[in-house]
PDB file of N, CA and C in Angstrom:
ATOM      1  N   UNK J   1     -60.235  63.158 -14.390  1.00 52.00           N
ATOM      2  CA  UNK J   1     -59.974  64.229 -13.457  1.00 52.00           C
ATOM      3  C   UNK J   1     -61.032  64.132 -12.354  1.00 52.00           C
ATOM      4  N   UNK J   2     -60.395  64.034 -10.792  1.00 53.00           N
ATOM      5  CA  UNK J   2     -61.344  63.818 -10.011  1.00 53.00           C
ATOM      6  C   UNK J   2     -61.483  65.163  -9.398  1.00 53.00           C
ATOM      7  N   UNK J   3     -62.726  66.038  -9.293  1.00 55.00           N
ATOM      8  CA  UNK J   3     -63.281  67.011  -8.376  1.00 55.00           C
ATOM      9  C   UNK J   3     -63.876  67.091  -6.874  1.00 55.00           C
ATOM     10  N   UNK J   4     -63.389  68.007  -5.828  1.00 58.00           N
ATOM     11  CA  UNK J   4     -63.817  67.456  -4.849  1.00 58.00           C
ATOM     12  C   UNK J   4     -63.408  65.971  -3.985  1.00 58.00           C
ATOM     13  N   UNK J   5     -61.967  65.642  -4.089  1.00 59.00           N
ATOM     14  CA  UNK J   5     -61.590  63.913  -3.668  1.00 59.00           C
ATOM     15  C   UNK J   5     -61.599  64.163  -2.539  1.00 59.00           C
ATOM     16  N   UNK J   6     -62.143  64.794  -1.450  1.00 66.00           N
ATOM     17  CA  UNK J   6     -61.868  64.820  -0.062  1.00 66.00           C
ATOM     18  C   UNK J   6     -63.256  64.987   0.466  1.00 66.00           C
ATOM     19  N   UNK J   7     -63.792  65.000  -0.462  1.00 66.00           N
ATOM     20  CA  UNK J   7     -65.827  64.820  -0.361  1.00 66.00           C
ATOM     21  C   UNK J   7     -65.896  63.572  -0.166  1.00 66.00           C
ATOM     22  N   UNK J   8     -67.875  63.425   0.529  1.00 73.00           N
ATOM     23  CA  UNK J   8     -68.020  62.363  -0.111  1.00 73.00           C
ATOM     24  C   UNK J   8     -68.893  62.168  -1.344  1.00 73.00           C
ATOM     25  N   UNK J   9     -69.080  63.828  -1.898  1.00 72.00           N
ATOM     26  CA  UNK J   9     -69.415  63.517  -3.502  1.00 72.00           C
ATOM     27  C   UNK J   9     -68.531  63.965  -3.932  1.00 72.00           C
ATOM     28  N   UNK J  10     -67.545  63.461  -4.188  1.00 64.00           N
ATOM     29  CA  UNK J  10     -66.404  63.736  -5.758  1.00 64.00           C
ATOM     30  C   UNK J  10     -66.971  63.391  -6.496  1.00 64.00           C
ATOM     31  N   UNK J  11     -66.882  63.851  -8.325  1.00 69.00           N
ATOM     32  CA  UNK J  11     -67.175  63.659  -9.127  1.00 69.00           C
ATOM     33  C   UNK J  11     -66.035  63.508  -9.979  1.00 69.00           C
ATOM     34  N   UNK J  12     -66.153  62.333 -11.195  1.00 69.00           N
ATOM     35  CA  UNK J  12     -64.958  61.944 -11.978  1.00 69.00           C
ATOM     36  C   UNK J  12     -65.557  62.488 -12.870  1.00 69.00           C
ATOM     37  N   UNK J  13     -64.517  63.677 -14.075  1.00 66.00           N
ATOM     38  CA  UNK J  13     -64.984  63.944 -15.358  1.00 66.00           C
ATOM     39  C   UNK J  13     -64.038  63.302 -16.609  1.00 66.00           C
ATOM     40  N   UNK J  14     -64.289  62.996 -17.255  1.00 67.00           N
ATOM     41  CA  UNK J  14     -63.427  62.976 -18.350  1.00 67.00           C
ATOM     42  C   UNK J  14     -62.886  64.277 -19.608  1.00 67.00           C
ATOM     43  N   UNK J  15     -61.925  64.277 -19.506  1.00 67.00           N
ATOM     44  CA  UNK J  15     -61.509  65.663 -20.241  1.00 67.00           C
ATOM     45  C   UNK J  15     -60.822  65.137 -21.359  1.00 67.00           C
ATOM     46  N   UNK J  16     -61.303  66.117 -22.640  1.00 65.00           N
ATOM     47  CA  UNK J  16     -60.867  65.937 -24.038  1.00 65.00           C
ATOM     48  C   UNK J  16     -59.465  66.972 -24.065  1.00 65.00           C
ATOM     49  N   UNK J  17     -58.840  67.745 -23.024  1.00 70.00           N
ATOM     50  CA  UNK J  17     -58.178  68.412 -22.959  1.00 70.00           C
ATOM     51  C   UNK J  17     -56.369  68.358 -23.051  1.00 70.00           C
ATOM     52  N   UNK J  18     -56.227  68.665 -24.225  1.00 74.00           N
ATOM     53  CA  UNK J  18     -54.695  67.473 -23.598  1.00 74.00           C
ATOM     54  C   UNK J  18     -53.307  67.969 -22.801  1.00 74.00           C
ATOM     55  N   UNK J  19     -54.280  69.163 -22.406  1.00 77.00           N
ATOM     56  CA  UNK J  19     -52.784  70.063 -21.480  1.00 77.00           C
ATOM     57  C   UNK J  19     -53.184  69.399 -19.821  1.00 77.00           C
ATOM     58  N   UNK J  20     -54.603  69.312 -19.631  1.00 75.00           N
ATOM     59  CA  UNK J  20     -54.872  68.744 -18.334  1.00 75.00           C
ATOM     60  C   UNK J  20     -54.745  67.047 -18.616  1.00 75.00           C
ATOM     61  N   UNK J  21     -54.753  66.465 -19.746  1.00 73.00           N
ATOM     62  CA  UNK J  21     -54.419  65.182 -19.650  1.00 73.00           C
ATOM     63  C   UNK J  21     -53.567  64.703 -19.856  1.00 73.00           C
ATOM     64  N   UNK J  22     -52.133  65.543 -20.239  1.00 77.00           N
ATOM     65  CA  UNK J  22     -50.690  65.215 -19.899  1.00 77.00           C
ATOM     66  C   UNK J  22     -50.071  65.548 -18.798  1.00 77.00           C
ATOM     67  N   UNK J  23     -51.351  66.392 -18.047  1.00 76.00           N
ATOM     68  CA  UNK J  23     -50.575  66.788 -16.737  1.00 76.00           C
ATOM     69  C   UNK J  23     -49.380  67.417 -16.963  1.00 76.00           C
ATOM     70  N   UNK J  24     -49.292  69.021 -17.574  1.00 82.00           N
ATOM     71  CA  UNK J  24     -48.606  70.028 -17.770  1.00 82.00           C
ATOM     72  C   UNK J  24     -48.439  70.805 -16.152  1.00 82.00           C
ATOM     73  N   UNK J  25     -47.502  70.836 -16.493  1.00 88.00           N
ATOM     74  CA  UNK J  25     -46.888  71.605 -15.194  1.00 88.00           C
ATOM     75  C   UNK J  25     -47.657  72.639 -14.251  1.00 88.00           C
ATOM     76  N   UNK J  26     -47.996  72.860 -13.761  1.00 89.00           N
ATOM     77  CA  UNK J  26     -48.840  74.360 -13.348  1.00 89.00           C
ATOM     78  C   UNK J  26     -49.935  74.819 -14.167  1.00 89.00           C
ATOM     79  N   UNK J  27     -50.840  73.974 -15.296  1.00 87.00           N
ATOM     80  CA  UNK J  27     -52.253  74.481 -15.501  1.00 87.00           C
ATOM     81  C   UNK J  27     -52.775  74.181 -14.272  1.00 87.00           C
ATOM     82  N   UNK J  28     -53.332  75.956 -14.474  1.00 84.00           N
ATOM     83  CA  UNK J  28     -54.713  76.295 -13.290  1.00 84.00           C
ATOM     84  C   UNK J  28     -56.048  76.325 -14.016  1.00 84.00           C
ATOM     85  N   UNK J  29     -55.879  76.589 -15.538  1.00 82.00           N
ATOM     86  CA  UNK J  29     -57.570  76.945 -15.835  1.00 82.00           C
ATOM     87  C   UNK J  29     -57.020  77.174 -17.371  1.00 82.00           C
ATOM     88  N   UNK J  30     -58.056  76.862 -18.014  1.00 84.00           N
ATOM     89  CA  UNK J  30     -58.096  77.215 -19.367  1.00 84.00           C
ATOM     90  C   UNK J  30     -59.803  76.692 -19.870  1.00 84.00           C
ATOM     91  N   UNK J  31     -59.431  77.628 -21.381  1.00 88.00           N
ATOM     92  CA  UNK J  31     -61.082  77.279 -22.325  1.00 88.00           C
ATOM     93  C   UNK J  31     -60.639  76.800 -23.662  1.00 88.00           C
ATOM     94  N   UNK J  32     -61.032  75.871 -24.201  1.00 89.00           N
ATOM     95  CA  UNK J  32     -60.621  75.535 -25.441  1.00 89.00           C
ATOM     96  C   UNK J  32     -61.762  75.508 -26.322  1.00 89.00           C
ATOM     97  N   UNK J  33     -61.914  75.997 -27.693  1.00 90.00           N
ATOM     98  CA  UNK J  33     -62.854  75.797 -28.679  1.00 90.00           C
ATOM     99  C   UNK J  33     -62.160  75.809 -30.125  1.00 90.00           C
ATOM    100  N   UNK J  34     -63.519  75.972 -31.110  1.00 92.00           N
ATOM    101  CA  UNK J  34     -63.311  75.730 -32.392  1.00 92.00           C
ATOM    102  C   UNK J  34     -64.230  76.443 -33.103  1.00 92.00           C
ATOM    103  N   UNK J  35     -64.068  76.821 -33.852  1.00 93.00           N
ATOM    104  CA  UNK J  35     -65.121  78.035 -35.085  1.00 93.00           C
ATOM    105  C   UNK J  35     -64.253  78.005 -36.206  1.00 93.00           C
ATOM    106  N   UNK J  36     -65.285  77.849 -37.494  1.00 93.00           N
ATOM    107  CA  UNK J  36     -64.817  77.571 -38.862  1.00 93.00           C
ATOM    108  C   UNK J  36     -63.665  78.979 -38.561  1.00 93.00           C
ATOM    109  N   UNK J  37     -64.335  80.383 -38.620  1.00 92.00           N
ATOM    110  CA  UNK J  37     -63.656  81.383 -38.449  1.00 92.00           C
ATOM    111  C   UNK J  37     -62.263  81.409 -37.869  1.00 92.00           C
ATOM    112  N   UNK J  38     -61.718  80.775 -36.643  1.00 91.00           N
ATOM    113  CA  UNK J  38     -61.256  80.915 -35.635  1.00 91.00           C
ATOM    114  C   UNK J  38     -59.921  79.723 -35.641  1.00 91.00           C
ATOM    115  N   UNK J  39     -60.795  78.862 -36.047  1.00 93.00           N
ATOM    116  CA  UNK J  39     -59.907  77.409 -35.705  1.00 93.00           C
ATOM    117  C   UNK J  39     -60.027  77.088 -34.483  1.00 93.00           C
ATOM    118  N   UNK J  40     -58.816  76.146 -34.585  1.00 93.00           N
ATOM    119  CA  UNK J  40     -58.676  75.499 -32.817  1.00 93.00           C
ATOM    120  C   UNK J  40     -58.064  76.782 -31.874  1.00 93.00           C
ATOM    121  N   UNK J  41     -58.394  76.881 -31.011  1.00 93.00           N
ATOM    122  CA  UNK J  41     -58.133  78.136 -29.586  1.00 93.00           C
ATOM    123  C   UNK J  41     -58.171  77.353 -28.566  1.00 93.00           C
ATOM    124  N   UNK J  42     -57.357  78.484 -27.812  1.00 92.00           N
ATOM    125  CA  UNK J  42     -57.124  78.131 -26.321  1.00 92.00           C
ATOM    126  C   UNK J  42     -56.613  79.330 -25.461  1.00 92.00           C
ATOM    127  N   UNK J  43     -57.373  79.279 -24.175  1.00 92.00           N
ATOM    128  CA  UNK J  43     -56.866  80.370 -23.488  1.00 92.00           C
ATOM    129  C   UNK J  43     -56.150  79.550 -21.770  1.00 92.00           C
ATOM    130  N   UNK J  44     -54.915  79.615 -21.659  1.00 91.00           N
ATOM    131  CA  UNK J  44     -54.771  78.594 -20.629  1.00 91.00           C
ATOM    132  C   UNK J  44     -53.598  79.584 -19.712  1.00 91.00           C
ATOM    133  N   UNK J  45     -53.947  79.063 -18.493  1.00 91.00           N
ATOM    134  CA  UNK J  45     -53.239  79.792 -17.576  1.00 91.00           C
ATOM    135  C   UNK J  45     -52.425  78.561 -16.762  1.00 91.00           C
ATOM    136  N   UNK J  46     -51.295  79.347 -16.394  1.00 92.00           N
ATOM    137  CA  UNK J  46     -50.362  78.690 -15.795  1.00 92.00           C
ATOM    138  C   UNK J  46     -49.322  79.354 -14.768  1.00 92.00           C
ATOM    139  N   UNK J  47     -49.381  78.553 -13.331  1.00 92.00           N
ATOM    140  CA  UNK J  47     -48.950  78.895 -12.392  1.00 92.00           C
ATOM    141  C   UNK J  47     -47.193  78.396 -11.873  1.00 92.00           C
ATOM    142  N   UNK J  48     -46.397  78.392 -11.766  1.00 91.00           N
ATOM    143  CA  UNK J  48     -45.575  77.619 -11.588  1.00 91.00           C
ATOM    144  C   UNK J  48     -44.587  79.270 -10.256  1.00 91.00           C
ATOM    145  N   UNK J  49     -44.223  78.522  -9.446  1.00 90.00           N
ATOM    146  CA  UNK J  49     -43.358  78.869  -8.284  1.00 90.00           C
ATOM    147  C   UNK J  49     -44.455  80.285  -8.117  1.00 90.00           C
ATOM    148  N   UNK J  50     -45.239  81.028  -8.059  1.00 91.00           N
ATOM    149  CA  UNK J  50     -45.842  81.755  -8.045  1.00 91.00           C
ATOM    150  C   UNK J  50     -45.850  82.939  -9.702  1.00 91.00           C
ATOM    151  N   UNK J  51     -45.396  82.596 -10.414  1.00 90.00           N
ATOM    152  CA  UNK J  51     -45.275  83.168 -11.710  1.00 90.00           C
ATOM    153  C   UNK J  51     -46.051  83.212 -12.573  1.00 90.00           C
ATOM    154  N   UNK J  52     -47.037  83.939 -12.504  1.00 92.00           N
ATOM    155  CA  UNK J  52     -48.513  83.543 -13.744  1.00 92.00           C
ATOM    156  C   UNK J  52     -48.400  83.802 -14.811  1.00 92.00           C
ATOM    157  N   UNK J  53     -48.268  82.942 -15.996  1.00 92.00           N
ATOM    158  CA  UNK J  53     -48.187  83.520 -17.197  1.00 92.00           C
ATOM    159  C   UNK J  53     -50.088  82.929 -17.894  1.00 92.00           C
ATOM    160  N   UNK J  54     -50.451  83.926 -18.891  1.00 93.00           N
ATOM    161  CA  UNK J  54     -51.538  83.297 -19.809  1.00 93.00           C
ATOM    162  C   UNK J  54     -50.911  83.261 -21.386  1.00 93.00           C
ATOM    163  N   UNK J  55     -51.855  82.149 -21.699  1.00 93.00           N
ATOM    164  CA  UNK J  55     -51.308  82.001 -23.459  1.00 93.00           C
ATOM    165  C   UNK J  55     -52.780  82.072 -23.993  1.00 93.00           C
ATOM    166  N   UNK J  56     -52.886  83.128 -24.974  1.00 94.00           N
ATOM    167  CA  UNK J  56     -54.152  82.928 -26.106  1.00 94.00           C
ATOM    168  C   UNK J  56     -53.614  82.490 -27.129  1.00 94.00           C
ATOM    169  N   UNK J  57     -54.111  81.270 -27.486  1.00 93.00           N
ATOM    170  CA  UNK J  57     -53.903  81.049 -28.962  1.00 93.00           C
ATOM    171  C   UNK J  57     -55.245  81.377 -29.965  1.00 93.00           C
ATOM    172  N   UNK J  58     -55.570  81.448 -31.391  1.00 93.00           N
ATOM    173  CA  UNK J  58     -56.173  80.845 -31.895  1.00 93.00           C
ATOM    174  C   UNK J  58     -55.264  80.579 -33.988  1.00 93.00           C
ATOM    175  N   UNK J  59     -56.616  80.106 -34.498  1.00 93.00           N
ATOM    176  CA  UNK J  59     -56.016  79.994 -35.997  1.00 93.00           C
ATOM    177  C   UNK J  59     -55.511  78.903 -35.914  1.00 93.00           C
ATOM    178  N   UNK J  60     -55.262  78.027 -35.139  1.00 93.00           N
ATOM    179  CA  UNK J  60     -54.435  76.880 -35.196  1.00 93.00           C
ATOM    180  C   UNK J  60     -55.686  75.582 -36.126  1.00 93.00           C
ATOM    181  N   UNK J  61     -54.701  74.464 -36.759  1.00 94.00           N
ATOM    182  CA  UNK J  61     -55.315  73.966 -37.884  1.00 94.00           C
ATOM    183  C   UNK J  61     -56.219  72.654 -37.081  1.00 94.00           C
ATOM    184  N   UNK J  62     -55.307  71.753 -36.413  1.00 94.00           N
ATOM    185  CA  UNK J  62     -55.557  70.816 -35.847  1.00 94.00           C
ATOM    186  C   UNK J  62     -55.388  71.034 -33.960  1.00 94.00           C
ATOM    187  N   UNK J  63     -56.220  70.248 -33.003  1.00 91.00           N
ATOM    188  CA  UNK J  63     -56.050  70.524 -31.505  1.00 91.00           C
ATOM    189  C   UNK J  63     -54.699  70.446 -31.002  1.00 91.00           C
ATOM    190  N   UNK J  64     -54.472  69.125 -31.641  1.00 91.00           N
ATOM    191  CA  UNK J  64     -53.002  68.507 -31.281  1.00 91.00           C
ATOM    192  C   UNK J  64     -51.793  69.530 -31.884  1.00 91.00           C
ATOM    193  N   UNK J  65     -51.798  69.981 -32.299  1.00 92.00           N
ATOM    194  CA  UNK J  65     -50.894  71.332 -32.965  1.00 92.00           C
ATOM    195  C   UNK J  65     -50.936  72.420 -32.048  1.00 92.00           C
ATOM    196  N   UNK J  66     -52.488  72.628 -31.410  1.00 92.00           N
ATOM    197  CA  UNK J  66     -52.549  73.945 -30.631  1.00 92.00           C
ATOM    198  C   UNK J  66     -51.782  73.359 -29.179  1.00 92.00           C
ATOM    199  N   UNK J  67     -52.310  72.092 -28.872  1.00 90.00           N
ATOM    200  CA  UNK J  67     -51.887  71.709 -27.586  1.00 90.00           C
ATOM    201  C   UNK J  67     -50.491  71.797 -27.449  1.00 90.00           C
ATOM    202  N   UNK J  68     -49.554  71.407 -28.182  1.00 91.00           N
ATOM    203  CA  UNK J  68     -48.180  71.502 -28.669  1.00 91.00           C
ATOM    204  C   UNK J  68     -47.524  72.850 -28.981  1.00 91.00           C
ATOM    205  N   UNK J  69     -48.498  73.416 -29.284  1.00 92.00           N
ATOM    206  CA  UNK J  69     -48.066  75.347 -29.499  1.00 92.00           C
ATOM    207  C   UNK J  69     -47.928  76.146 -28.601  1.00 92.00           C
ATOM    208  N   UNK J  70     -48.948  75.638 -27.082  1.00 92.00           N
ATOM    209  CA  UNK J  70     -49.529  75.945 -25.941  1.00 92.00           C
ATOM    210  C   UNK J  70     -48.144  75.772 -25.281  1.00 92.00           C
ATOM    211  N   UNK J  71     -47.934  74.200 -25.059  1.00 91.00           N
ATOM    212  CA  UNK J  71     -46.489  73.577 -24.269  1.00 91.00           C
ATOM    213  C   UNK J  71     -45.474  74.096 -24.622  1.00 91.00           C
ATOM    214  N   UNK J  72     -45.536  74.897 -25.730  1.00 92.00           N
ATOM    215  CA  UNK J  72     -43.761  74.908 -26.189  1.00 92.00           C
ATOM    216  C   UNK J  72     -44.008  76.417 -25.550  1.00 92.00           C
ATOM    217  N   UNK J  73     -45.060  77.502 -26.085  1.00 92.00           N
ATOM    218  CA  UNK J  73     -44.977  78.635 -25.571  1.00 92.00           C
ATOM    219  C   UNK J  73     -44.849  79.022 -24.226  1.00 92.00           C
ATOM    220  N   UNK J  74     -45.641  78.187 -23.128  1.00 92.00           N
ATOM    221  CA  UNK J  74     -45.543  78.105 -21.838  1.00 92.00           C
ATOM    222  C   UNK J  74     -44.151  77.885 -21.172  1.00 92.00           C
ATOM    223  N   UNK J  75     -43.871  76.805 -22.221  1.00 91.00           N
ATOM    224  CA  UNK J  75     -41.909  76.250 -21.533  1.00 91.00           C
ATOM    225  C   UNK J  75     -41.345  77.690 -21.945  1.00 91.00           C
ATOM    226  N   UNK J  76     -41.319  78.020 -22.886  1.00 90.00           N
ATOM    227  CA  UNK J  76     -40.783  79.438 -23.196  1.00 90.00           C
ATOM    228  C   UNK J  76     -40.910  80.257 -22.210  1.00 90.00           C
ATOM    229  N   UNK J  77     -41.690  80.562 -21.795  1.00 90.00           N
ATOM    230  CA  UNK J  77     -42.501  81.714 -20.889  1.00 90.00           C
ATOM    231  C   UNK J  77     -41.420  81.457 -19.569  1.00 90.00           C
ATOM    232  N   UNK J  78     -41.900  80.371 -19.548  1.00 91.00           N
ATOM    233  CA  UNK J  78     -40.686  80.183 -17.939  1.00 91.00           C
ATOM    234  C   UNK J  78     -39.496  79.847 -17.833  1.00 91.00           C
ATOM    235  N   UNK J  79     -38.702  79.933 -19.389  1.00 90.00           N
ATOM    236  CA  UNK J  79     -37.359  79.232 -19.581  1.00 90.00           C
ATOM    237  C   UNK J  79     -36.370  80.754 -19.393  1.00 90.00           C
ATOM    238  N   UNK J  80     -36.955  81.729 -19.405  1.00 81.00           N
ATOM    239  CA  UNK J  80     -36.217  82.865 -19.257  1.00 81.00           C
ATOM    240  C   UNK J  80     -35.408  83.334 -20.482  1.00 81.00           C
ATOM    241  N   UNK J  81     -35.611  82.272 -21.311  1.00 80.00           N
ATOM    242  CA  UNK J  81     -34.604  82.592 -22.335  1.00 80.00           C
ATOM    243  C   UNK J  81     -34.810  83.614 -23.402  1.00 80.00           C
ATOM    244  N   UNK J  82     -35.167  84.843 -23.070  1.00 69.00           N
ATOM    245  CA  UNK J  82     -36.024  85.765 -24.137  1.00 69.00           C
ATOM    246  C   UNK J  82     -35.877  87.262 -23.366  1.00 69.00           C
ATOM    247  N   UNK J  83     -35.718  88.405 -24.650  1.00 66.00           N
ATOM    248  CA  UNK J  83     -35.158  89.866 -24.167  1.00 66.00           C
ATOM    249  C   UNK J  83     -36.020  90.046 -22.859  1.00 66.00           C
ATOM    250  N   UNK J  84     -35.141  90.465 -21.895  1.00 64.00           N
ATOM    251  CA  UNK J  84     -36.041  91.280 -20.525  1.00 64.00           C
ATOM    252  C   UNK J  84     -35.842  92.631 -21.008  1.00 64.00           C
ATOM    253  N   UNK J  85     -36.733  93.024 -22.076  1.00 63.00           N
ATOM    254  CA  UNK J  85     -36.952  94.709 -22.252  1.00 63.00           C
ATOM    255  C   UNK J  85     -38.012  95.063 -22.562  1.00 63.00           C
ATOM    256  N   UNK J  86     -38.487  96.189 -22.187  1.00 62.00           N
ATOM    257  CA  UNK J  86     -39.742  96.718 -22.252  1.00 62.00           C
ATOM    258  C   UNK J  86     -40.150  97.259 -24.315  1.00 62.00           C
ATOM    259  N   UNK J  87     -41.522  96.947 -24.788  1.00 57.00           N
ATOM    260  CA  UNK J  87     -41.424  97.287 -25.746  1.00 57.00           C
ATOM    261  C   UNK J  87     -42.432  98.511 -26.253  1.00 57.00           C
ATOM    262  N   UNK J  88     -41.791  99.032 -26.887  1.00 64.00           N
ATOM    263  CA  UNK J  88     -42.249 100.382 -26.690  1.00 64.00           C
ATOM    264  C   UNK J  88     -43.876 100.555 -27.346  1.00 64.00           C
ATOM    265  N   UNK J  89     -45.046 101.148 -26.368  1.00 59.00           N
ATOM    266  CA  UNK J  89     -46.168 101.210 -27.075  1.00 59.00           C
ATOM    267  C   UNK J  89     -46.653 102.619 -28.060  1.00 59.00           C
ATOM    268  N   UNK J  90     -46.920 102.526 -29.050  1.00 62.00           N
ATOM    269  CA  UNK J  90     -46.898 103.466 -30.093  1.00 62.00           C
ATOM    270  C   UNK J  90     -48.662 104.082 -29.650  1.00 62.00           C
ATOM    271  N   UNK J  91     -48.155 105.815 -29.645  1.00 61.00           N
ATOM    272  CA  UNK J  91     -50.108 106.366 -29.336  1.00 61.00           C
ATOM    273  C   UNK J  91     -50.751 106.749 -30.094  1.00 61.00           C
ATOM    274  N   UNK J  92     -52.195 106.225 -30.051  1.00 56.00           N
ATOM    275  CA  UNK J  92     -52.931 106.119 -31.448  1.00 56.00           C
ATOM    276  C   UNK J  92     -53.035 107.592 -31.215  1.00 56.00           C
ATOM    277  N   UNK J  93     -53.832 108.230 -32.166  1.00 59.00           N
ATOM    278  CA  UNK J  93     -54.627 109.191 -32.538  1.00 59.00           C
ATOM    279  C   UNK J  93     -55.805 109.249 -32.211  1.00 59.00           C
ATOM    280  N   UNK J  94     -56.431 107.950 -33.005  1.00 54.00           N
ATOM    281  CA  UNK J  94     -57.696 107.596 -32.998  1.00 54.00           C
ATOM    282  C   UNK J  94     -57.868 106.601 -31.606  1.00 54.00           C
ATOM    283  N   UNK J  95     -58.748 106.857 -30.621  1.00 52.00           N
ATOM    284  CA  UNK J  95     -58.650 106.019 -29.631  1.00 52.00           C
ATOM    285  C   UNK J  95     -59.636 104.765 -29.220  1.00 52.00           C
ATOM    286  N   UNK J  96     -60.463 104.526 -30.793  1.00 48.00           N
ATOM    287  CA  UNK J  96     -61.133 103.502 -30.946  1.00 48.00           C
ATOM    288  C   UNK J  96     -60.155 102.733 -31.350  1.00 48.00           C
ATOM    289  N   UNK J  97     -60.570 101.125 -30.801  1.00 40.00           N
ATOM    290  CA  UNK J  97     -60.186 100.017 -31.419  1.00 40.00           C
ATOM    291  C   UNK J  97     -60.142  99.626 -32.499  1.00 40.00           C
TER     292      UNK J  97
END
């Protein structure tokens, strides 16, 4: 991934990332990690015709599973194919988290 190519310091990084290294459609930004707790995570944003959707994952076992969980949810997101209805939010009592 080259930063800055219209400089004359660009910098080349290499990314372990595999949504920016399949060159997924409309990633703008994401964070990926790992914690025994947590598993593999990802928080990735995606832009396409002006439509922003974000995906949090975590709990996932292996990267390559999350990266693949990421793509399918994202294609989802913009495939339209899913209820356009509002879902109803239930009011706590208690208004701690």
């Amino acid at each position: 991934m080259v930063f800055r190519q219209s400089s004359k310091k660009s910098e080349t990084f290499n990314s372990t990332n595999g949504l920016i290294k399949t060159g997924f459609d409309g990633i703008t930004g994401m964070k990926t990690g790992f914690t025994n707790a947590a598993g593999f995570c990802i928080t990735a944003t995606c832009n396409r015709n002006g439509r922003i959707l974000v995906a949090v994952v975590t709990g996932v076992k292996t990267h390559q599973s999350r990266d693949l969980f990421v793509k399918q949810l994202l294609a989802w997101g913009y495939s339209g194919k899913f209820p356009n209805k509002e879902i109803p939010i239930k009011k706590r009592r208690n208004k701690r988290f």
